[in-house]
Short mmCIF file of C-alpha atoms and ligand atoms in Angstrom, two decimals:
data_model
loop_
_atom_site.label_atom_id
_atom_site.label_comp_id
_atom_site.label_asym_id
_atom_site.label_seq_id
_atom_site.Cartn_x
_atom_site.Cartn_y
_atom_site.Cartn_z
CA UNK A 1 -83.23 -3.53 61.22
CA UNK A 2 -85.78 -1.51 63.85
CA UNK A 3 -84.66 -3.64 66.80
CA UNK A 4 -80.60 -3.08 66.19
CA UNK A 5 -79.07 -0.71 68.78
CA UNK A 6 -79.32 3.81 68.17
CA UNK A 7 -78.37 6.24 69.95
CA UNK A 8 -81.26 6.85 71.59
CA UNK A 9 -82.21 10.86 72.19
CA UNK A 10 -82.64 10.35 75.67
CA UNK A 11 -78.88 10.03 76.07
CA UNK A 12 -78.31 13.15 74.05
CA UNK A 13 -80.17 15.24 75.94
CA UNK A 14 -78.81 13.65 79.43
CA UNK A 15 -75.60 14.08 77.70
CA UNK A 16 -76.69 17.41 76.92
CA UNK A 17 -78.00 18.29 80.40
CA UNK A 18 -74.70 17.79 81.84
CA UNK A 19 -72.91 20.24 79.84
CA UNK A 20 -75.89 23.36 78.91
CA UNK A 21 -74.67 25.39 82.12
CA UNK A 22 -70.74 25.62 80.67
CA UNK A 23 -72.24 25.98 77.07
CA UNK A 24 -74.74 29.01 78.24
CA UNK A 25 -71.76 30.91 79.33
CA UNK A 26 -69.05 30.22 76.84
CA UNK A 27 -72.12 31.11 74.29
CA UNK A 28 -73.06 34.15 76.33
CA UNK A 29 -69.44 35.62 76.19
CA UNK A 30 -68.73 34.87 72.51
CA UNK A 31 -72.20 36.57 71.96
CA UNK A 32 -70.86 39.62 74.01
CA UNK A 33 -67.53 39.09 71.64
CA UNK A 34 -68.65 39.13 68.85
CA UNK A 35 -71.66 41.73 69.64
CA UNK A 36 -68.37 44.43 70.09
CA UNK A 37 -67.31 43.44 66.19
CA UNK A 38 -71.50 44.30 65.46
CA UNK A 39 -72.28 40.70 64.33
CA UNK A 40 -75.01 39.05 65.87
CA UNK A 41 -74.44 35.54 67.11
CA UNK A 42 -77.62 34.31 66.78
CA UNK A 43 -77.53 35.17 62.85
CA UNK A 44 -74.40 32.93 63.15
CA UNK A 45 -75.96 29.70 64.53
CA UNK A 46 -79.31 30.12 62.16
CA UNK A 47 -76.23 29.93 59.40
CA UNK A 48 -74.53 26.79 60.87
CA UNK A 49 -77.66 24.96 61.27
CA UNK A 50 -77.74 25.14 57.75
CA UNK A 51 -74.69 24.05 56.83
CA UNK A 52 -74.60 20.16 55.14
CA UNK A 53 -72.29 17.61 54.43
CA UNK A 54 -72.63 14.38 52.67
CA UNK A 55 -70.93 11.25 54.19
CA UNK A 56 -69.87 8.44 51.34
CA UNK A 57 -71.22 5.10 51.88
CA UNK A 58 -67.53 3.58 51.75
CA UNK A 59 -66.25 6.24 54.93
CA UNK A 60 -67.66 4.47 57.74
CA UNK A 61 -65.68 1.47 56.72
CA UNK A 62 -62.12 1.46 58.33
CA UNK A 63 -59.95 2.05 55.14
CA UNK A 64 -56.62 0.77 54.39
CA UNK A 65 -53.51 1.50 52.64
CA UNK A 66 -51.55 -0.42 50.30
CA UNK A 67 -50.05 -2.42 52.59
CA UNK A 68 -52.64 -3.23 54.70
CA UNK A 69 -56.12 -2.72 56.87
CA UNK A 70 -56.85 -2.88 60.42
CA UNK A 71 -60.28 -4.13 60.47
CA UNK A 72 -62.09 -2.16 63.53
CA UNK A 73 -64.53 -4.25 66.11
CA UNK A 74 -68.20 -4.00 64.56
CA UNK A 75 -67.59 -2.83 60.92
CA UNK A 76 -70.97 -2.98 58.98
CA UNK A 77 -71.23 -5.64 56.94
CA UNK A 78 -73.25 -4.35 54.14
CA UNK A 79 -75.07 -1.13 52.89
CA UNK A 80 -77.97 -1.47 55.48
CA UNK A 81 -75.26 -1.91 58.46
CA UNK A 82 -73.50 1.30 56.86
CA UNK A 83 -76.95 3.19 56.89
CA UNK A 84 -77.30 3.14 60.34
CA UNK A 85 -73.76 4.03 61.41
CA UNK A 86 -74.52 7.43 58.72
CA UNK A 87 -77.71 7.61 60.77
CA UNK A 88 -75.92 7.77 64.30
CA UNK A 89 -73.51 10.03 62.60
CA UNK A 90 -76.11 12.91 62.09
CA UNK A 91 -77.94 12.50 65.23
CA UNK A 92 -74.90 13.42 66.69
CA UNK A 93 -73.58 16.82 64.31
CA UNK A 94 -77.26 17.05 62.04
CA UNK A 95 -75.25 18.31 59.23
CA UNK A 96 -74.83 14.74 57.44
CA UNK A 97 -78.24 13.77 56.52
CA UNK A 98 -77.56 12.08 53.59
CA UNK A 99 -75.40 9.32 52.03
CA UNK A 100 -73.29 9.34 49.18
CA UNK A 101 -73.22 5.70 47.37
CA UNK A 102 -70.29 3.84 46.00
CA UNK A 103 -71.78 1.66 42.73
CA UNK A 104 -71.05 -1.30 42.89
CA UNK A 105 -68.99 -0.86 45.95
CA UNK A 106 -72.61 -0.55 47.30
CA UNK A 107 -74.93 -1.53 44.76
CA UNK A 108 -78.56 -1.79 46.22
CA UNK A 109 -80.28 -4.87 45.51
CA UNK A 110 -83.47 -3.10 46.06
CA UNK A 111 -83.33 0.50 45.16
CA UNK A 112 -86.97 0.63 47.04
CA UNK A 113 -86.03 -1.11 50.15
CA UNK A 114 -83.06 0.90 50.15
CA UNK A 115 -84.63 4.37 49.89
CA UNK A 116 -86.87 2.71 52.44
CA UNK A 117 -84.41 2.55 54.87
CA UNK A 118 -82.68 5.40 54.56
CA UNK A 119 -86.42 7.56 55.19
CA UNK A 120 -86.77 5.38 58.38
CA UNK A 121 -83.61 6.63 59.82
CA UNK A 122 -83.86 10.26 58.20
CA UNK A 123 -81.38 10.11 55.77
CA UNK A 124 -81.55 10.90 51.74
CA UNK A 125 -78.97 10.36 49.20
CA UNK A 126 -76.33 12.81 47.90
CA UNK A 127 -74.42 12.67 44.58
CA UNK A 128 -73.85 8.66 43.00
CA UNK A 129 -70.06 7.98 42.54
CA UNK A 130 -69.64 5.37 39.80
CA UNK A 131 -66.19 3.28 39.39
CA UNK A 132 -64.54 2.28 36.86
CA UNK A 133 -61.20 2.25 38.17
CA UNK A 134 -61.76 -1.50 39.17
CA UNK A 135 -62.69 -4.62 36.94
CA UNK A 136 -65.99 -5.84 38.66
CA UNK A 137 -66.01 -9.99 38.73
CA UNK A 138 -67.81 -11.48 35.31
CA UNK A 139 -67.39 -8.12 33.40
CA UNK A 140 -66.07 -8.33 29.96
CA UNK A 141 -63.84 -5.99 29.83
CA UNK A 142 -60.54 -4.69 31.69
CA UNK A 143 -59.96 -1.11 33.27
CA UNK A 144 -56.45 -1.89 33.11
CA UNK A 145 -55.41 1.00 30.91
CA UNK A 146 -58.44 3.50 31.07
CA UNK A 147 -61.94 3.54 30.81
CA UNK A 148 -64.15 6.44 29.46
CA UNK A 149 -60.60 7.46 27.76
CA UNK A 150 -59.90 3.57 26.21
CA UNK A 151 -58.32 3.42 23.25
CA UNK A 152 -60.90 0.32 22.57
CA UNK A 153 -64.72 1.34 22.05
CA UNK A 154 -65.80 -1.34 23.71
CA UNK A 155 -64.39 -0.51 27.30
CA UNK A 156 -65.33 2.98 26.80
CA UNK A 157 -68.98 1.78 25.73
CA UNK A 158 -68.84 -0.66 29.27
CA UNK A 159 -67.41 2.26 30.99
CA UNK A 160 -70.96 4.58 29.33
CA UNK A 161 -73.09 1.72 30.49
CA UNK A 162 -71.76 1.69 34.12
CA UNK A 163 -72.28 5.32 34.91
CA UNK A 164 -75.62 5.72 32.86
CA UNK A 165 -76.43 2.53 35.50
CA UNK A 166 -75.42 5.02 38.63
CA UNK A 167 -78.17 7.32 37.14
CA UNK A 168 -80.57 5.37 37.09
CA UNK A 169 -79.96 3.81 40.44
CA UNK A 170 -80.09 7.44 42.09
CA UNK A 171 -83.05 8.09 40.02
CA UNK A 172 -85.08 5.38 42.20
CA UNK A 173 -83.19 6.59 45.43
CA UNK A 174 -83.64 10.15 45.40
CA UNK A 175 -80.37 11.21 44.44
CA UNK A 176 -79.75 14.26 42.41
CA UNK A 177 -76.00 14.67 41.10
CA UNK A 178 -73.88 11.69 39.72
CA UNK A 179 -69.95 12.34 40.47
CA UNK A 180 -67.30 11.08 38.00
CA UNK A 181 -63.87 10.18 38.69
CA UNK A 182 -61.98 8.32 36.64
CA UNK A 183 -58.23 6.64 37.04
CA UNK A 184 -57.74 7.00 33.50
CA UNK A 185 -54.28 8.21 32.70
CA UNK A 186 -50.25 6.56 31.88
CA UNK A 187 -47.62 5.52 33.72
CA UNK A 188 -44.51 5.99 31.07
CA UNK A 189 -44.15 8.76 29.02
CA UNK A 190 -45.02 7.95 25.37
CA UNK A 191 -47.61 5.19 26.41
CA UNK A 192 -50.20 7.83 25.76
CA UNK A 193 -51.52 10.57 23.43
CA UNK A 194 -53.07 13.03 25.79
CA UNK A 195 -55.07 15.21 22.86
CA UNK A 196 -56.50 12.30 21.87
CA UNK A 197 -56.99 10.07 25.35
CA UNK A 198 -59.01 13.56 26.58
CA UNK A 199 -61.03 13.50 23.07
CA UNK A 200 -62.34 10.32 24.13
CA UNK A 201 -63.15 11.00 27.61
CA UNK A 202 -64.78 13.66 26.40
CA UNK A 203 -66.86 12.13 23.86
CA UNK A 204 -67.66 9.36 25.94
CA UNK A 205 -68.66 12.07 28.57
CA UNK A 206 -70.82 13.65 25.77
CA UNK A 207 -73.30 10.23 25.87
CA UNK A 208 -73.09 10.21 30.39
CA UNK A 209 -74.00 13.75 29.77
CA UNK A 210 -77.04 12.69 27.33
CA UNK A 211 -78.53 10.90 30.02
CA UNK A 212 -78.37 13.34 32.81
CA UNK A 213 -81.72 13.98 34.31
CA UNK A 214 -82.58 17.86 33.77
CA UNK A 215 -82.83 18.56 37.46
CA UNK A 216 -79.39 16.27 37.93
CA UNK A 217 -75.70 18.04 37.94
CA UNK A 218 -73.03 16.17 36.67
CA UNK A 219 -69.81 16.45 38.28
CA UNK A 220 -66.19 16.04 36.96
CA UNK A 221 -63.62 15.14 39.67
CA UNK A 222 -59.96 15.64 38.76
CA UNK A 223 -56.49 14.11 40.24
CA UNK A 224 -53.18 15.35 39.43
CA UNK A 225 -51.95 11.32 40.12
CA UNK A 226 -52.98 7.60 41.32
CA UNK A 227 -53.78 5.24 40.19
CA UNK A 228 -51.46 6.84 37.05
CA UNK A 229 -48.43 8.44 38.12
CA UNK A 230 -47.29 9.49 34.78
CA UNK A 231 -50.45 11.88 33.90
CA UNK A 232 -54.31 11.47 34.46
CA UNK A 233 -56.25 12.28 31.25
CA UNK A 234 -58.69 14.73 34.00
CA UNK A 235 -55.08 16.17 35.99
CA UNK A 236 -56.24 19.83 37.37
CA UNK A 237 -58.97 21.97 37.45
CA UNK A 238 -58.07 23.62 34.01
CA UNK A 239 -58.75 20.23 32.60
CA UNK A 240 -62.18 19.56 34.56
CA UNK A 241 -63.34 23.30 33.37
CA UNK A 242 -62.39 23.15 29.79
CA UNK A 243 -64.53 19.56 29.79
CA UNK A 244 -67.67 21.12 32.14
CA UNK A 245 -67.85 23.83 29.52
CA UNK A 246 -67.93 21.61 26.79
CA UNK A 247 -70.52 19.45 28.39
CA UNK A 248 -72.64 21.90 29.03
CA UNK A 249 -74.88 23.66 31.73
CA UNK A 250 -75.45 20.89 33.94
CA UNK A 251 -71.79 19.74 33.94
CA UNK A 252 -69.32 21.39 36.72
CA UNK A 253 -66.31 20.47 38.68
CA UNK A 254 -65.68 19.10 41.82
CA UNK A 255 -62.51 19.69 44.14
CA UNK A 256 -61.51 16.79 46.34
CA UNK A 257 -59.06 18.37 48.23
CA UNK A 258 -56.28 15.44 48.08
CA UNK A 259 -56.28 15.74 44.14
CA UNK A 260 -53.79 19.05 43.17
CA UNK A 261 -50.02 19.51 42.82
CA UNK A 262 -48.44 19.70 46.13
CA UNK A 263 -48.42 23.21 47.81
CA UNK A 264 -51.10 24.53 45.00
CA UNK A 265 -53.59 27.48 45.95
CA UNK A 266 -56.16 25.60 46.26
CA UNK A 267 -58.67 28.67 47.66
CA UNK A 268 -58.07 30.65 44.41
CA UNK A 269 -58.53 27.67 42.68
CA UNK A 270 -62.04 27.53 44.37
CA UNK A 271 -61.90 31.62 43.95
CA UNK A 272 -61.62 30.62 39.69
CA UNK A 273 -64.10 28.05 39.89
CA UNK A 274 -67.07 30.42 41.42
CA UNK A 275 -66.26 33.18 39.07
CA UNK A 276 -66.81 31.13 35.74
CA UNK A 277 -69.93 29.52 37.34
CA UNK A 278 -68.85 25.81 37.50
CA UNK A 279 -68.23 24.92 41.44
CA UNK A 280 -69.88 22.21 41.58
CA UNK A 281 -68.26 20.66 45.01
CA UNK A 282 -66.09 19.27 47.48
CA UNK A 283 -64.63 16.28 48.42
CA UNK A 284 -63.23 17.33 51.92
CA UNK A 285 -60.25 15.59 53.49
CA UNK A 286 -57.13 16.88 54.91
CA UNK A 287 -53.41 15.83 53.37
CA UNK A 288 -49.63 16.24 54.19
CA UNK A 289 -48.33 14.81 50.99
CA UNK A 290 -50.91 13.95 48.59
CA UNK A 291 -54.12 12.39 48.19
CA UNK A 292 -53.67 10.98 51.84
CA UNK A 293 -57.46 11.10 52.74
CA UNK A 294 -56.84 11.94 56.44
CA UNK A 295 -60.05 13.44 58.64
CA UNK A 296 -60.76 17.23 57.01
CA UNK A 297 -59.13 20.00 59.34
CA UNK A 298 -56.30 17.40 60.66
CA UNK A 299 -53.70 19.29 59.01
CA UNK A 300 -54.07 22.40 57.06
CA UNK A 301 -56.76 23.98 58.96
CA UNK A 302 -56.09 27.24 57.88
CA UNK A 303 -56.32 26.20 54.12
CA UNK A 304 -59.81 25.10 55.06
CA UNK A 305 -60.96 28.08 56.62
CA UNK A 306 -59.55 30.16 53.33
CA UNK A 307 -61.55 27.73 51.11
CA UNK A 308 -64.79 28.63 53.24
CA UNK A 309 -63.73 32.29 53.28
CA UNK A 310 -63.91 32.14 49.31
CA UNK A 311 -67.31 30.02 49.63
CA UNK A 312 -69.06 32.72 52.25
CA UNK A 313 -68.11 35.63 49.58
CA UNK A 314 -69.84 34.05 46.74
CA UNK A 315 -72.44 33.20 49.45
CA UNK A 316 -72.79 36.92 50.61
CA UNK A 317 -72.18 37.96 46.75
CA UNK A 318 -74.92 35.67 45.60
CA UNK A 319 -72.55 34.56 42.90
CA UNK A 320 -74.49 33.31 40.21
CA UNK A 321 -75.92 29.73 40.02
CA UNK A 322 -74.17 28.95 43.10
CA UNK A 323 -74.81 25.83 45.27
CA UNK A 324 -71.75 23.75 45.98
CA UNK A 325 -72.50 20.06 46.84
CA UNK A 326 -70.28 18.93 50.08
CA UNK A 327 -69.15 15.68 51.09
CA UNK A 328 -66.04 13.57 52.91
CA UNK A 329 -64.14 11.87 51.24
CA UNK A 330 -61.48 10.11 53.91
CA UNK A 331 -60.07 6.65 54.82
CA UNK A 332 -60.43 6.35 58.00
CA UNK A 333 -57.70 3.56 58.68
CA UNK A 334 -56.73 3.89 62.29
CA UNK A 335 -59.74 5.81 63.89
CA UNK A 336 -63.36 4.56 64.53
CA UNK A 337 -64.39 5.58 61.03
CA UNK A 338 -67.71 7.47 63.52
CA UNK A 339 -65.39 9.54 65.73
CA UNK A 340 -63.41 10.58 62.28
CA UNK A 341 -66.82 11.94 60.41
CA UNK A 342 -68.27 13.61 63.64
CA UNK A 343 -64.94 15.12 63.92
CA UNK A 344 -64.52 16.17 60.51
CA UNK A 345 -68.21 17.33 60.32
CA UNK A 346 -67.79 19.47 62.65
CA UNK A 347 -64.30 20.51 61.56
CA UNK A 348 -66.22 21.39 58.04
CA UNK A 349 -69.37 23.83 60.41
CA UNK A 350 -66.09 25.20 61.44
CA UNK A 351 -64.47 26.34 58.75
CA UNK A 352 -67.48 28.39 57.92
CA UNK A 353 -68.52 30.08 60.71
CA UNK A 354 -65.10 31.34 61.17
CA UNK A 355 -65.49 32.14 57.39
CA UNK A 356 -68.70 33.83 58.39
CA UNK A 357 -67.31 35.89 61.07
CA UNK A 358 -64.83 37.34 58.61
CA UNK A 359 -65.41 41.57 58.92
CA UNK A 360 -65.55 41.95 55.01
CA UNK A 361 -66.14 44.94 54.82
CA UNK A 362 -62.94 46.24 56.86
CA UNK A 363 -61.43 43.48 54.30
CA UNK A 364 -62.25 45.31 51.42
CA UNK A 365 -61.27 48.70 52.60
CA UNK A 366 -57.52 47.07 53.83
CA UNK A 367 -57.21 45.62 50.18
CA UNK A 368 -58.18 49.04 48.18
CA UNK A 369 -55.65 50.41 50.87
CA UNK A 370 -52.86 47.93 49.50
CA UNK A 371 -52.44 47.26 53.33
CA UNK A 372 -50.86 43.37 53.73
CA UNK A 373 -50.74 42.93 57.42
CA UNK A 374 -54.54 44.59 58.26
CA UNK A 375 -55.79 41.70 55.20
CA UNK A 376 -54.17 39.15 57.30
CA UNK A 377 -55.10 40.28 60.32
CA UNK A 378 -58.65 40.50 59.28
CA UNK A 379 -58.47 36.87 58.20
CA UNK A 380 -56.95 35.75 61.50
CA UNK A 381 -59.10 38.12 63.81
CA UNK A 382 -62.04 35.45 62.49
CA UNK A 383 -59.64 32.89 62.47
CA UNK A 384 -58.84 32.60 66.09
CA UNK A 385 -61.73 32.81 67.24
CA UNK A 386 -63.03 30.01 68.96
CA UNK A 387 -66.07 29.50 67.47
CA UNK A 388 -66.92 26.53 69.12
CA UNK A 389 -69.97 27.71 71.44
CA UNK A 390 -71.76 28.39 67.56
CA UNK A 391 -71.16 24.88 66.62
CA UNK A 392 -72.32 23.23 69.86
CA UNK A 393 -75.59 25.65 69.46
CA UNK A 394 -76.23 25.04 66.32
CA UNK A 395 -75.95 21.51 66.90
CA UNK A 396 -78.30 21.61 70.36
CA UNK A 397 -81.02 23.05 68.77
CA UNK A 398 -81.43 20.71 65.93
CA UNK A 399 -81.18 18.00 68.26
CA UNK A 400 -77.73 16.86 67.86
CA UNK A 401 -75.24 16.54 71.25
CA UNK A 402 -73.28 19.01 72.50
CA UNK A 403 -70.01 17.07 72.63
CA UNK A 404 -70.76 14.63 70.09
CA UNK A 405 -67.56 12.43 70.26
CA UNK A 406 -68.27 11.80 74.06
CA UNK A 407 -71.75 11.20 74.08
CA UNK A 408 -71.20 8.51 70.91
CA UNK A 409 -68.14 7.22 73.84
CA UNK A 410 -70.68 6.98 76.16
CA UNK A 411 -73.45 5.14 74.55
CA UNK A 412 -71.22 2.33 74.21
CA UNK A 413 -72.23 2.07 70.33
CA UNK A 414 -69.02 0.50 68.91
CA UNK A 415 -69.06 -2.27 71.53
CA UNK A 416 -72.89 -3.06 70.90
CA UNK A 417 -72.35 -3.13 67.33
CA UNK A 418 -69.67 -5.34 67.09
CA UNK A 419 -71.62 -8.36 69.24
CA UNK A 420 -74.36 -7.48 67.01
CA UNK A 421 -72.33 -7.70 63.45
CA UNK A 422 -70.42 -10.76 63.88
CA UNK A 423 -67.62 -10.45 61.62
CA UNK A 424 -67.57 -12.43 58.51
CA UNK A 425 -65.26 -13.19 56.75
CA UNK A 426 -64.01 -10.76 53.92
CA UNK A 427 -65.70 -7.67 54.59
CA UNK A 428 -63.56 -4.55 52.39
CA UNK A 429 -65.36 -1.92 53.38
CA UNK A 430 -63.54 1.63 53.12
CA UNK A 431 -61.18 2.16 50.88
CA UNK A 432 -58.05 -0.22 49.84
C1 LIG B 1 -60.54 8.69 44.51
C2 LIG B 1 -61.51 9.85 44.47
C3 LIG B 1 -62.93 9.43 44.45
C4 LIG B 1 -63.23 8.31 45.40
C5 LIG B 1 -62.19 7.20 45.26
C6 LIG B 1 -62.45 6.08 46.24
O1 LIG B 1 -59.24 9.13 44.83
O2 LIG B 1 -61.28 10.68 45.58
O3 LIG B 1 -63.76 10.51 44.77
O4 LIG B 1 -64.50 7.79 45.06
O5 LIG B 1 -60.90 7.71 45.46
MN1 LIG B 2 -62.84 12.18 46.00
MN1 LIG B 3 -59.19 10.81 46.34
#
């Protein structure tokens, strides 16, 4: 794998080069900007640099929709293949260094040699994601109506097996949280008792739980609809909490944030979630209708920026346990899947250095003063600001380029890879 094309760091700092004058003075006048509202700007980058976000294995596939996919030119062909393009994807932003896996969507064959890899191009692994919304080829039993929720023991118990597999996997990678989504749920009304489908879940939940390592987090991912689109047995976050609670201390619920009602709060949702202790992460992608999985910050930026506004107050307020797990979770189906994730990387940084440039204090004196238009106004102030000077710092001085998206253009990396990964036939990477 050594001798296949990377970005090499000599082009990122060439790349670099080119544009450090313009940087050093857009940087120099924010500084001066932001010195007048008393924050220091160097405080800010120290913060950004520190910002991560897991990419999944399956995003740097080109997804599809129902109807169909639009293969790109050099998809990787396997996990290895989708390694490297992860790898290119944080030399570029150096917030993603780690990969989220996709069992058996991306079942290693060699958990070592895996692991292996991913050291050798300076990545680590981020929360497992088991599935059991698919039948896998030569497995018993059918996901066709539910899985941890089955009204049969025996698909719950295959359902058990599968993500206490995922553990152990991500024991011998490195990773540390295992992610559970399920498709579980009805499509007519009447076809299903939801006290006792959610009894099961959560009893077979009770046995994933058992066999949760004690420095592992489990995390419950809810969906209001899809694959069901009558109810989902985990539908909101009311759902996810009552189950995390009943689970216990290591259980706590993700947000992806495709998966609510239409037009739902979602940052008090996240606002709820901190305050009983049980954030456990995010699934970012950006939607106009429902779970559409476009690039995060495509759409609703504003949403995101209030979502990070509620995450840099329980930062600040050192809310209690607090350490949210990030990750994408997109299709990319008409973008280089690359381009998308350096895009909505940085779209992510974003979101919370504007969140971090909020003046909270003048917040909280605006909001004991039952004064509407100075709250907004607050929010916006750090809203519009262009921030982006921080985020090209921040990514400078970890090594990353200061215009990612051209300097990956440049390098020529799409064309190299695709005479070096011949297609063959039937590759389904992404999502379906
Ligand atoms: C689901 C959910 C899961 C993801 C699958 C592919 O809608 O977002 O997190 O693993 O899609
Ligand atoms: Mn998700
Ligand atoms: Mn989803």
């Amino acid at each position: 794998m050594s001798e296949n094309f990377q970005i090499e760091s000599d082009l990122i700092a060439e790349q670099n080069a080119s544009r450090a004058t313009a940087l050093a003075e857009d940087f120099d006048y924010l500084g001066r900007k932001l010195g007048r509202r008393g924050i220091d700007i160097d405080a800010i980058v120290e913060k950004a640099r520190g910002l991560r976000v897991a990419i999944p294995s399956w995003g740097v596939g080109t997804g599809g929709t129902r109807f169909a996919r639009f293969p790109g030119p050099g998809e990787p062909r396997g996990i290895y293949e989708k390694l490297e393009d992860c790898a290119t994807i944080n030399k570029l932003v150096r917030s993603t260094p780690s990969v989220s896996l996709h069992i058996p969507w991306d079942k290693p064959d060699d958990n070592a040699a895996l692991a292996d890899a991913a050291k050798r191009l300076g990545l680590g692994f981020d929360a497992m994601n088991s599935n059991t919304f698919q039948d896998q080829p030569g497995s018993e039993n059918s996901y066709k109506f539910g899985s941890l929720s089955h009204v049969d023991r025996s698909v719950r118990q295959q359902a058990i097996e599968h993500n206490i597999d995922c553990i152990r996997i991500g024991q011998a990678i490195g990773s540390k949280a295992l992610t559970v989504w399920v498709g579980d749920g009805s499509n007519f009304a009447g076809q299903s008792n939801f006290r006792r489908a959610l009894e099961r879940y959560l009893e077979s939940m009770r046995e994933i739980y058992a066999a949760i390592p004690d420095d592992w987090r489990l995390f419950i991912e809810h969906k209001m609809y899809e694959p069901a689109f009558y109810s989902t047995v985990i539908s909101d976050w009311g759902t996810s909490y009552y189950c995390a609670r009943e689970l216990g201390e290591k259980a706590e619920c993700l947000v992806d944030l495709g998966h609510h009602a239409p037009n739902v709060n979602i940052e008090q949702i996240v606002s709820r979630l901190i305050q009983f202790g049980k954030l456990g992460g995010f699934h970012f992608n950006d939607s106009k209708y429902g779970d559409d999985d476009l690039d995060a910050g495509s759409v609703k930026p504003f949403q995101l920026f209030l979502i990070f506004n509620e995450l840099v107050d329980a930062e600040l307020n050192s809310a209690n346990g607090f350490d949210p797990s990030y990750m994408l979770d997109q299709s990319n189906n008409v973008t280089d899947p690359i381009e998308s994730l350096v895009m909505s990387a940085i779209e992510v940084s974003r979101a919370y250095v504007q969140a971090l440039i909020v003046d909270r204090a003048k917040l909280e004196d605006v909001q004991s003063a039952s004064d509407p238009i100075a709250a907004l106004s607050t929010l916006k102030e750090a809203f519009t600001t262009d921030v982006s000077p921080i985020l090209a710092a921040a990514r400078e001085r970890e090594g990353g380029a200061i215009d990612p998206i051209s300097t990956y253009r440049a390098s020529g990396y799409r064309k190299i890879k695709d005479k070096e990964r011949p297609a063959t036939k039937g590759i389904s990477a992404g999502i379906v």
